XYZ file of C-alpha atoms in Angstrom:
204
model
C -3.267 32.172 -35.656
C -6.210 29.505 -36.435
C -9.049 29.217 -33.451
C -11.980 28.286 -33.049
C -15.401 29.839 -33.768
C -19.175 29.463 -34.403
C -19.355 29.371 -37.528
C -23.481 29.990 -39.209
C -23.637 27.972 -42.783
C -26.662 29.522 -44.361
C -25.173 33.642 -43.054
C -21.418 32.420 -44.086
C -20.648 34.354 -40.893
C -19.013 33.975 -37.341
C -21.516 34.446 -34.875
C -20.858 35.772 -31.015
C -22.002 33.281 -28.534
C -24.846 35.091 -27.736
C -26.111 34.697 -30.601
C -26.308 30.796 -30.438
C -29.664 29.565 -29.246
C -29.938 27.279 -26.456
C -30.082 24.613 -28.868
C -26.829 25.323 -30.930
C -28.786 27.173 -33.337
C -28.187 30.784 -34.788
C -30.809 33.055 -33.789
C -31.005 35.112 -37.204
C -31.314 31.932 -39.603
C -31.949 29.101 -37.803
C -29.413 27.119 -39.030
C -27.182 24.404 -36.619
C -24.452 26.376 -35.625
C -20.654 24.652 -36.660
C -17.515 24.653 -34.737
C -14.779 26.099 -37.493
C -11.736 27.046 -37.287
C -10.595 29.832 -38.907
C -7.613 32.364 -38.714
C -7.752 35.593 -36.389
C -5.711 38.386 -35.091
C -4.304 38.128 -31.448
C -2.999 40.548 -29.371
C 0.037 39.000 -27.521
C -0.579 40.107 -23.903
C 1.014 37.163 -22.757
C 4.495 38.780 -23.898
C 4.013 40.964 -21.163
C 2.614 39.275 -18.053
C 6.055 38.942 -16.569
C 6.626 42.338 -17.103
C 3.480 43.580 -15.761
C 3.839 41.436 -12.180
C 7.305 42.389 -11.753
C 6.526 46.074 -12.279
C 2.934 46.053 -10.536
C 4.192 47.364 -7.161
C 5.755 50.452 -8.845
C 1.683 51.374 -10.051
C -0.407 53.691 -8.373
C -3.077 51.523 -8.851
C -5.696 50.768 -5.770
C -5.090 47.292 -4.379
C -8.107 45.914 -5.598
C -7.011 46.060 -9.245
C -3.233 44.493 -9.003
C -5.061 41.803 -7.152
C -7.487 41.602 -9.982
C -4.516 42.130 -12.587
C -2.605 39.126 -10.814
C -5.415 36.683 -10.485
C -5.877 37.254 -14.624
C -2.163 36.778 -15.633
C -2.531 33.874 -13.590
C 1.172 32.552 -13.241
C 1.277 29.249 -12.166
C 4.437 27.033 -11.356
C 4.672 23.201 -12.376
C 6.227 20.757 -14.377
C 4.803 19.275 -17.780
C 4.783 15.669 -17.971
C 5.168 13.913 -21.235
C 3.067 10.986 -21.750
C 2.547 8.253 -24.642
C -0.734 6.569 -25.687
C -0.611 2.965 -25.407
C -0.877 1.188 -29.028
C -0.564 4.749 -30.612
C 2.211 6.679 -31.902
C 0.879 9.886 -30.341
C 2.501 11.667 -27.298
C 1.190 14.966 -25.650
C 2.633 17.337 -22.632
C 0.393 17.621 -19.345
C 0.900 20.217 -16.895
C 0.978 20.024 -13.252
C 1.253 22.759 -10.261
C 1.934 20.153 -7.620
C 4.330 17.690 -9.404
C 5.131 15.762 -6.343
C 1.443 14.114 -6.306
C 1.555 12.004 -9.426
C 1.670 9.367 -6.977
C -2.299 10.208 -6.745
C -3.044 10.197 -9.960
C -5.488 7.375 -11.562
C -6.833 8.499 -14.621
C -6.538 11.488 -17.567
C -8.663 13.817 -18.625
C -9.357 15.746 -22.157
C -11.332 18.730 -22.551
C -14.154 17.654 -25.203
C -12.830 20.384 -27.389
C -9.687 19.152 -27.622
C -8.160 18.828 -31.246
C -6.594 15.461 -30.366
C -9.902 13.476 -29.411
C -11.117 12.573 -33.061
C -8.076 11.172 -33.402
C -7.988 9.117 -30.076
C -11.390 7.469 -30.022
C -10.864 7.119 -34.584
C -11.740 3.466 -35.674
C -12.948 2.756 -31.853
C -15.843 0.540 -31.411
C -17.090 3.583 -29.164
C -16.107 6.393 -31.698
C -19.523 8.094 -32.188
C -20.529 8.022 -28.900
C -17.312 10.201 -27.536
C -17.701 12.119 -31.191
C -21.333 12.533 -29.878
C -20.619 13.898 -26.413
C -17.969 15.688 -27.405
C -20.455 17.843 -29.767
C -23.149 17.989 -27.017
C -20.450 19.804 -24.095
C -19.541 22.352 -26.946
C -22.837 23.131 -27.883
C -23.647 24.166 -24.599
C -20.465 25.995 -24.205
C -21.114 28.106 -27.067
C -24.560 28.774 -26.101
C -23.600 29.958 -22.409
C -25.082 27.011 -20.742
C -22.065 25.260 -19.020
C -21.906 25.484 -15.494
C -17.402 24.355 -15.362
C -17.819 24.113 -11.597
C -20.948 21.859 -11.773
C -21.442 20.350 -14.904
C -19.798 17.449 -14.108
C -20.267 14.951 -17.994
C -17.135 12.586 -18.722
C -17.013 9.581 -21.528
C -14.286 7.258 -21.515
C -12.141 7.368 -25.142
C -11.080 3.709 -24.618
C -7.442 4.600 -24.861
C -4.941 4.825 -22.084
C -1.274 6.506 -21.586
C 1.197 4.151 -21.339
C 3.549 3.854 -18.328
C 2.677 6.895 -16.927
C 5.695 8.869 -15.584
C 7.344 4.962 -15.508
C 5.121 3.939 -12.556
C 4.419 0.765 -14.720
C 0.369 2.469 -14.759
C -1.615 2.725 -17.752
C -3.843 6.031 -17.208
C -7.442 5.700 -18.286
C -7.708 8.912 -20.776
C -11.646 10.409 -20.421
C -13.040 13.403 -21.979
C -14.107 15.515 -19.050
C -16.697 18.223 -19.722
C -15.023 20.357 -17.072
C -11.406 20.365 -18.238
C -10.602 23.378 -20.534
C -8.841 23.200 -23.854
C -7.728 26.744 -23.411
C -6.040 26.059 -19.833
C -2.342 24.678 -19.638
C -2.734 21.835 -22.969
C -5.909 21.068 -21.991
C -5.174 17.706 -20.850
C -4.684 16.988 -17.092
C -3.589 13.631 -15.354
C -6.306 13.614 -12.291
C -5.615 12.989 -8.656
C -7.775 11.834 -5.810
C -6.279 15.016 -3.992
C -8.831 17.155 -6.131
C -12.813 17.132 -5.292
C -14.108 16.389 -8.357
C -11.649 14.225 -9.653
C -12.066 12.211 -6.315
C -15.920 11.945 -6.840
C -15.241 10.802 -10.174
C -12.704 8.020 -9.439
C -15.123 6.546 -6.936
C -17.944 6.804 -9.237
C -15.592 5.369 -12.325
């Protein structure tokens, strides 16, 4: 399937992220190093995560690695949401592991990676400057500079979803440096019950 890599325009190569400079450039030729996406083999472990926990007791494996083993898989239990953008013909799927709290929740968040954002902010008064920070948060992703737990960077797309879960609140959608394209659909309604999305709300 297609994902995303850094990509080096003068090599015509993909490039590991160690070898993107602090400054998003490749360390070999220098040149600014692009976000492409290209297709790629995948191995799909994910087929057999199920498998693997339900078995895992049967293994004479030391503790230490099921634990390790579990905490990878990673199984999580939840709902996803659907949501709408207001004024767009756009909806997208949300996941969350404690349902019950949407109550809480006052705003959205989009990882800056996100595939959906050019489309979002397009023809926006503010469209550069989330295109902008957007490029900035994966720059320093790719060059192993991101701190998730305390980089805390958001920019507001100037789009909302509609209604949410027919509370009769528009959501606020941001681009949150912290939120990760790669986890659930890397879009995550926020509630005040979390730290950082608490610290943001009051700041916001």
């Amino acid at each position: 399937k297609e994902a995303e890599v850094n990509w080096d325009p003068v090599d015509q190569t993909v490039l590991a992220n160690e070898q993107v400079l602090p400054d998003g450039t490749a360390e070999r030729s220098g040149a600014v190093v692009e976000k492409r996406k290209m297709p790629q083999w995948f191995a799909r472990v994910t087929k057999y995560a199920d498998e693997l926990l339900e078995e895992e007791d049967k293994l004479d494996w030391p503790n230490k690695t099921k634990v390790m083993q579990r905490n990878w898989i990673g199984r999580s239990y939840g709902v996803n949401f659907k949501n709408k953008v207001k004024d767009m013909d756009i909806e997208f799927e949300n996941f969350n592991s404690v349902p019950q709290s949407y109550h809480a929740e006052t705003f959205t968040g989009i990882a800056a990676d996100h595939e959906l954002v050019p489309t979002l902010v397009k023809w926006l008064p503010n469209e550069k400057e989330v295109l902008d920070f957007c490029e900035k948060i994966k720059k320093k992703k790719a060059a192993g500079r991101f701190d998730v737990e305390n980089d805390m960077e958001w920019v507001f797309t100037g789009r909302y979803v509609e209604n949410f879960a027919g509370t009769g609140r528009d959501l606020p959608i941001w681009v949150a440096s912290y939120i990760l394209s790669d986890y659930g659909t890397g879009i995550v309604n926020c509630s005040v019950h979390d730290e950082r999305d608490f610290a943001f709300a009051k700041k916001y």
